[in-house]
Amino acid sequence: MDATRSCPDPAHVAPALLAWYDRHRRALPWRALPGEVADPYRVWLSEVMLQQTTVAAVRPRFEGWVARWPDFASLAAADEAEVMAAWAGLGYYARARNLVAAAKAVVADHGGAFPADEATLRTLPGLGAYTAAAVAAIAFGSRAVVVDANVERVVARLFAIGEALPGARVAIRAAADRITPDARAGDFAQAMMDLGSGICTVKTPSCLLCPLQDECLAFREGAPERLPVKAAKKARPQRYGTIFWLQRGGEVLLVRRPGKGLLGGMRALPTGPWVDAVPGLAEPPVVADWRLRNATVAHGFTHFDIELALAVATTDAHHDGMGEWWPIADLDRAGLPTLFAKAAAAVMRRDG
DNA sequence: AATACGTGGTC
DNA sequence: TGACCAAGTAT
């Protein structure tokens, strides 16, 4: 090897990576076969589903979604409550709201055709810097600098960027730009993600299998797993609340959460305030003979943990306007976020 | 710039 | 088994 050439050599990275990708690419439901034209709708949908969400979690949900809403027009015309229910369990529910809003914008403002350029894509709700670049590259073949957490890791190691995230993102993006090829930009982006997912992993990268080993400065220096350096995480506060299970015959009262904020727009069980100390029976949805169960439900969100007490009551009144009375036997189909699905399971474990 | 925003897989 | 983390975006 020529000891004077740069490491990594930007001209060598893409060819080596693409050759590896041609042999080892993952077969994924949203990925076009080699030589096949990508469907922008499927590319966009998969990219949004995959935001902060693992391939393992998305894989079983993707085809069912496409079967139900196969294109922009059908999604633009969809019942938003059904869309939200279909997203239940995937988290970050603003993504589902933005999916419908973006589909409507495609139909209303772009004649039903997905915009092909990165800047216009960036104007659609839910498409940030990453997703706009990924769609431009993967669906339309444009050269775009696609930087997700995989690319950050691979690039930080290739170039031995020791600055901590998030400050390192400026240098990482500049380095990613230097190795992004003009041709096969979509394959290059997906190859970087496959490499980050399967070879250049967070804790114990498989450097001996890596097609970029000869280009990697962190490998040469001996400790690639130390990069990228990350800022220390803050402790998550503990909160407490109460879930109110109001039963009438074989039905339970469900409400819809406010359109924005935590679990925004989702069906839910009624809750009282979420606060720093156990609130007991504060703020029930209706006056009833509430009984506190012994069991609690624990759940972790990104920025706090919560422990919820379960209060149960029965009623004969209709309580019109409070929410929906939902058949308990069909609760699976209500599309409850995981927290409330857990609570329902806890109530029924004891009743069942 | 820092924070809000979910969940399930992984080791 | 409890961290840690993932194909980020909006404000």
mmCIF file of N, CA and C in Angstrom, chain A residues 23-82:
data_model
loop_
_atom_site.group_PDB
_atom_site.id
_atom_site.type_symbol
_atom_site.label_atom_id
_atom_site.label_comp_id
_atom_site.label_asym_id
_atom_site.label_seq_id
_atom_site.Cartn_x
_atom_site.Cartn_y
_atom_site.Cartn_z
ATOM 1 N N ARG A 23 -22.834 -7.625 -3.336
ATOM 2 C CA ARG A 23 -22.788 -9.015 -2.868
ATOM 3 C C ARG A 23 -23.614 -9.261 -1.611
ATOM 4 N N HIS A 24 -23.730 -8.236 -0.764
ATOM 5 C CA HIS A 24 -24.255 -8.482 0.589
ATOM 6 C C HIS A 24 -25.494 -7.678 0.952
ATOM 7 N N ARG A 25 -26.060 -6.966 0.016
ATOM 8 C CA ARG A 25 -27.216 -6.129 0.345
ATOM 9 C C ARG A 25 -28.337 -6.958 0.970
ATOM 10 N N ARG A 26 -29.020 -6.344 1.965
ATOM 11 C CA ARG A 26 -30.150 -7.018 2.587
ATOM 12 C C ARG A 26 -31.356 -6.959 1.669
ATOM 13 N N ALA A 27 -32.130 -8.020 1.632
ATOM 14 C CA ALA A 27 -33.412 -7.989 0.929
ATOM 15 C C ALA A 27 -34.448 -7.467 1.910
ATOM 16 N N LEU A 28 -35.008 -6.300 1.621
ATOM 17 C CA LEU A 28 -36.003 -5.697 2.498
ATOM 18 C C LEU A 28 -37.250 -5.394 1.678
ATOM 19 N N PRO A 29 -38.426 -5.479 2.326
ATOM 20 C CA PRO A 29 -39.689 -5.370 1.569
ATOM 21 C C PRO A 29 -39.826 -4.060 0.803
ATOM 22 N N TRP A 30 -39.190 -3.008 1.277
ATOM 23 C CA TRP A 30 -39.345 -1.698 0.637
ATOM 24 C C TRP A 30 -38.228 -1.405 -0.354
ATOM 25 N N ARG A 31 -37.321 -2.346 -0.506
ATOM 26 C CA ARG A 31 -36.153 -2.107 -1.340
ATOM 27 C C ARG A 31 -36.389 -2.678 -2.730
ATOM 28 N N ALA A 32 -36.155 -1.855 -3.767
ATOM 29 C CA ALA A 32 -36.297 -2.350 -5.132
ATOM 30 C C ALA A 32 -35.200 -3.371 -5.422
ATOM 31 N N LEU A 33 -35.507 -4.338 -6.292
ATOM 32 C CA LEU A 33 -34.480 -5.290 -6.711
ATOM 33 C C LEU A 33 -33.483 -4.560 -7.604
ATOM 34 N N PRO A 34 -32.270 -5.114 -7.734
ATOM 35 C CA PRO A 34 -31.280 -4.471 -8.614
ATOM 36 C C PRO A 34 -31.853 -4.288 -10.010
ATOM 37 N N GLY A 35 -31.726 -3.089 -10.560
ATOM 38 C CA GLY A 35 -32.241 -2.819 -11.897
ATOM 39 C C GLY A 35 -33.698 -2.421 -11.933
ATOM 40 N N GLU A 36 -34.400 -2.616 -10.813
ATOM 41 C CA GLU A 36 -35.810 -2.254 -10.741
ATOM 42 C C GLU A 36 -35.951 -0.774 -10.399
ATOM 43 N N VAL A 37 -37.029 -0.143 -10.890
ATOM 44 C CA VAL A 37 -37.269 1.258 -10.560
ATOM 45 C C VAL A 37 -37.944 1.335 -9.193
ATOM 46 N N ALA A 38 -37.414 2.192 -8.335
ATOM 47 C CA ALA A 38 -37.984 2.324 -6.998
ATOM 48 C C ALA A 38 -39.324 3.046 -7.056
ATOM 49 N N ASP A 39 -40.250 2.644 -6.183
ATOM 50 C CA ASP A 39 -41.535 3.323 -6.052
ATOM 51 C C ASP A 39 -41.386 4.404 -4.975
ATOM 52 N N PRO A 40 -41.470 5.695 -5.377
ATOM 53 C CA PRO A 40 -41.233 6.775 -4.402
ATOM 54 C C PRO A 40 -42.134 6.676 -3.171
ATOM 55 N N TYR A 41 -43.372 6.216 -3.365
ATOM 56 C CA TYR A 41 -44.277 6.095 -2.220
ATOM 57 C C TYR A 41 -43.738 5.099 -1.203
ATOM 58 N N ARG A 42 -43.277 3.963 -1.681
ATOM 59 C CA ARG A 42 -42.752 2.934 -0.769
ATOM 60 C C ARG A 42 -41.447 3.392 -0.123
ATOM 61 N N VAL A 43 -40.622 4.066 -0.884
ATOM 62 C CA VAL A 43 -39.361 4.567 -0.331
ATOM 63 C C VAL A 43 -39.652 5.570 0.792
ATOM 64 N N TRP A 44 -40.530 6.509 0.503
ATOM 65 C CA TRP A 44 -40.890 7.539 1.503
ATOM 66 C C TRP A 44 -41.506 6.896 2.741
ATOM 67 N N LEU A 45 -42.499 6.039 2.529
ATOM 68 C CA LEU A 45 -43.168 5.396 3.664
ATOM 69 C C LEU A 45 -42.168 4.624 4.530
ATOM 70 N N SER A 46 -41.300 3.875 3.889
ATOM 71 C CA SER A 46 -40.331 3.095 4.664
ATOM 72 C C SER A 46 -39.381 4.012 5.419
ATOM 73 N N GLU A 47 -38.947 5.079 4.792
ATOM 74 C CA GLU A 47 -38.022 5.990 5.479
ATOM 75 C C GLU A 47 -38.669 6.617 6.707
ATOM 76 N N VAL A 48 -39.947 6.974 6.590
ATOM 77 C CA VAL A 48 -40.626 7.565 7.748
ATOM 78 C C VAL A 48 -40.814 6.504 8.841
ATOM 79 N N MET A 49 -41.237 5.305 8.445
ATOM 80 C CA MET A 49 -41.410 4.239 9.439
ATOM 81 C C MET A 49 -40.101 3.931 10.154
ATOM 82 N N LEU A 50 -38.990 4.067 9.428
ATOM 83 C CA LEU A 50 -37.694 3.677 9.985
ATOM 84 C C LEU A 50 -37.033 4.783 10.799
ATOM 85 N N GLN A 51 -37.672 5.954 10.870
ATOM 86 C CA GLN A 51 -37.096 7.022 11.695
ATOM 87 C C GLN A 51 -37.063 6.563 13.159
ATOM 88 N N GLN A 52 -35.889 6.422 13.706
ATOM 89 C CA GLN A 52 -35.720 6.038 15.114
ATOM 90 C C GLN A 52 -36.418 4.717 15.429
ATOM 91 N N THR A 53 -36.569 3.879 14.425
ATOM 92 C CA THR A 53 -37.316 2.637 14.603
ATOM 93 C C THR A 53 -36.564 1.519 13.882
ATOM 94 N N THR A 54 -36.464 0.366 14.527
ATOM 95 C CA THR A 54 -35.624 -0.699 13.975
ATOM 96 C C THR A 54 -36.281 -1.392 12.783
ATOM 97 N N VAL A 55 -35.440 -1.950 11.912
ATOM 98 C CA VAL A 55 -35.926 -2.745 10.788
ATOM 99 C C VAL A 55 -36.830 -3.863 11.297
ATOM 100 N N ALA A 56 -36.458 -4.474 12.422
ATOM 101 C CA ALA A 56 -37.244 -5.588 12.967
ATOM 102 C C ALA A 56 -38.656 -5.148 13.339
ATOM 103 N N ALA A 57 -38.808 -3.905 13.805
ATOM 104 C CA ALA A 57 -40.136 -3.420 14.184
ATOM 105 C C ALA A 57 -40.951 -3.026 12.957
ATOM 106 N N VAL A 58 -40.277 -2.515 11.922
ATOM 107 C CA VAL A 58 -40.978 -2.027 10.730
ATOM 108 C C VAL A 58 -41.366 -3.166 9.788
ATOM 109 N N ARG A 59 -40.489 -4.121 9.659
ATOM 110 C CA ARG A 59 -40.678 -5.185 8.662
ATOM 111 C C ARG A 59 -42.086 -5.795 8.692
ATOM 112 N N PRO A 60 -42.594 -6.213 9.867
ATOM 113 C CA PRO A 60 -43.926 -6.846 9.861
ATOM 114 C C PRO A 60 -45.086 -5.866 9.655
ATOM 115 N N ARG A 61 -44.842 -4.567 9.671
ATOM 116 C CA ARG A 61 -45.930 -3.607 9.528
ATOM 117 C C ARG A 61 -46.030 -3.036 8.112
ATOM 118 N N PHE A 62 -44.934 -3.108 7.357
ATOM 119 C CA PHE A 62 -44.852 -2.360 6.100
ATOM 120 C C PHE A 62 -45.834 -2.850 5.034
ATOM 121 N N GLU A 63 -45.839 -4.136 4.761
ATOM 122 C CA GLU A 63 -46.667 -4.643 3.661
ATOM 123 C C GLU A 63 -48.150 -4.452 3.931
ATOM 124 N N GLY A 64 -48.558 -4.640 5.179
ATOM 125 C CA GLY A 64 -49.961 -4.448 5.522
ATOM 126 C C GLY A 64 -50.399 -3.022 5.279
ATOM 127 N N TRP A 65 -49.513 -2.097 5.604
ATOM 128 C CA TRP A 65 -49.816 -0.681 5.381
ATOM 129 C C TRP A 65 -49.979 -0.393 3.886
ATOM 130 N N VAL A 66 -49.037 -0.887 3.093
ATOM 131 C CA VAL A 66 -49.075 -0.625 1.649
ATOM 132 C C VAL A 66 -50.300 -1.281 1.010
ATOM 133 N N ALA A 67 -50.702 -2.433 1.538
ATOM 134 C CA ALA A 67 -51.897 -3.089 0.994
ATOM 135 C C ALA A 67 -53.135 -2.236 1.262
ATOM 136 N N ARG A 68 -53.157 -1.571 2.417
ATOM 137 C CA ARG A 68 -54.330 -0.783 2.792
ATOM 138 C C ARG A 68 -54.324 0.597 2.132
ATOM 139 N N TRP A 69 -53.171 1.224 2.106
ATOM 140 C CA TRP A 69 -53.017 2.547 1.471
ATOM 141 C C TRP A 69 -51.845 2.464 0.500
ATOM 142 N N PRO A 70 -52.124 2.065 -0.765
ATOM 143 C CA PRO A 70 -51.049 1.719 -1.693
ATOM 144 C C PRO A 70 -50.354 2.904 -2.354
ATOM 145 N N ASP A 71 -50.927 4.110 -2.225
ATOM 146 C CA ASP A 71 -50.317 5.231 -2.935
ATOM 147 C C ASP A 71 -50.689 6.549 -2.252
ATOM 148 N N PHE A 72 -50.167 7.645 -2.769
ATOM 149 C CA PHE A 72 -50.400 8.950 -2.153
ATOM 150 C C PHE A 72 -51.882 9.304 -2.134
ATOM 151 N N ALA A 73 -52.577 8.999 -3.223
ATOM 152 C CA ALA A 73 -53.989 9.377 -3.314
ATOM 153 C C ALA A 73 -54.818 8.677 -2.250
ATOM 154 N N SER A 74 -54.588 7.395 -2.055
ATOM 155 C CA SER A 74 -55.379 6.667 -1.062
ATOM 156 C C SER A 74 -55.052 7.143 0.350
ATOM 157 N N LEU A 75 -53.813 7.461 0.599
ATOM 158 C CA LEU A 75 -53.442 7.930 1.936
ATOM 159 C C LEU A 75 -53.981 9.343 2.182
ATOM 160 N N ALA A 76 -53.981 10.152 1.129
ATOM 161 C CA ALA A 76 -54.513 11.516 1.264
ATOM 162 C C ALA A 76 -56.006 11.484 1.587
ATOM 163 N N ALA A 77 -56.699 10.453 1.092
ATOM 164 C CA ALA A 77 -58.146 10.349 1.296
ATOM 165 C C ALA A 77 -58.501 9.512 2.529
ATOM 166 N N ALA A 78 -57.501 9.030 3.242
ATOM 167 C CA ALA A 78 -57.753 8.091 4.346
ATOM 168 C C ALA A 78 -58.421 8.779 5.533
ATOM 169 N N ASP A 79 -59.134 7.986 6.305
ATOM 170 C CA ASP A 79 -59.674 8.432 7.590
ATOM 171 C C ASP A 79 -58.494 8.524 8.572
ATOM 172 N N GLU A 80 -58.263 9.732 9.083
ATOM 173 C CA GLU A 80 -57.071 9.919 9.914
ATOM 174 C C GLU A 80 -57.093 9.061 11.174
ATOM 175 N N ALA A 81 -58.287 8.834 11.727
ATOM 176 C CA ALA A 81 -58.376 7.980 12.928
ATOM 177 C C ALA A 81 -57.911 6.557 12.609
ATOM 178 N N GLU A 82 -58.227 6.075 11.397
ATOM 179 C CA GLU A 82 -57.783 4.732 11.013
ATOM 180 C C GLU A 82 -56.273 4.697 10.808
#
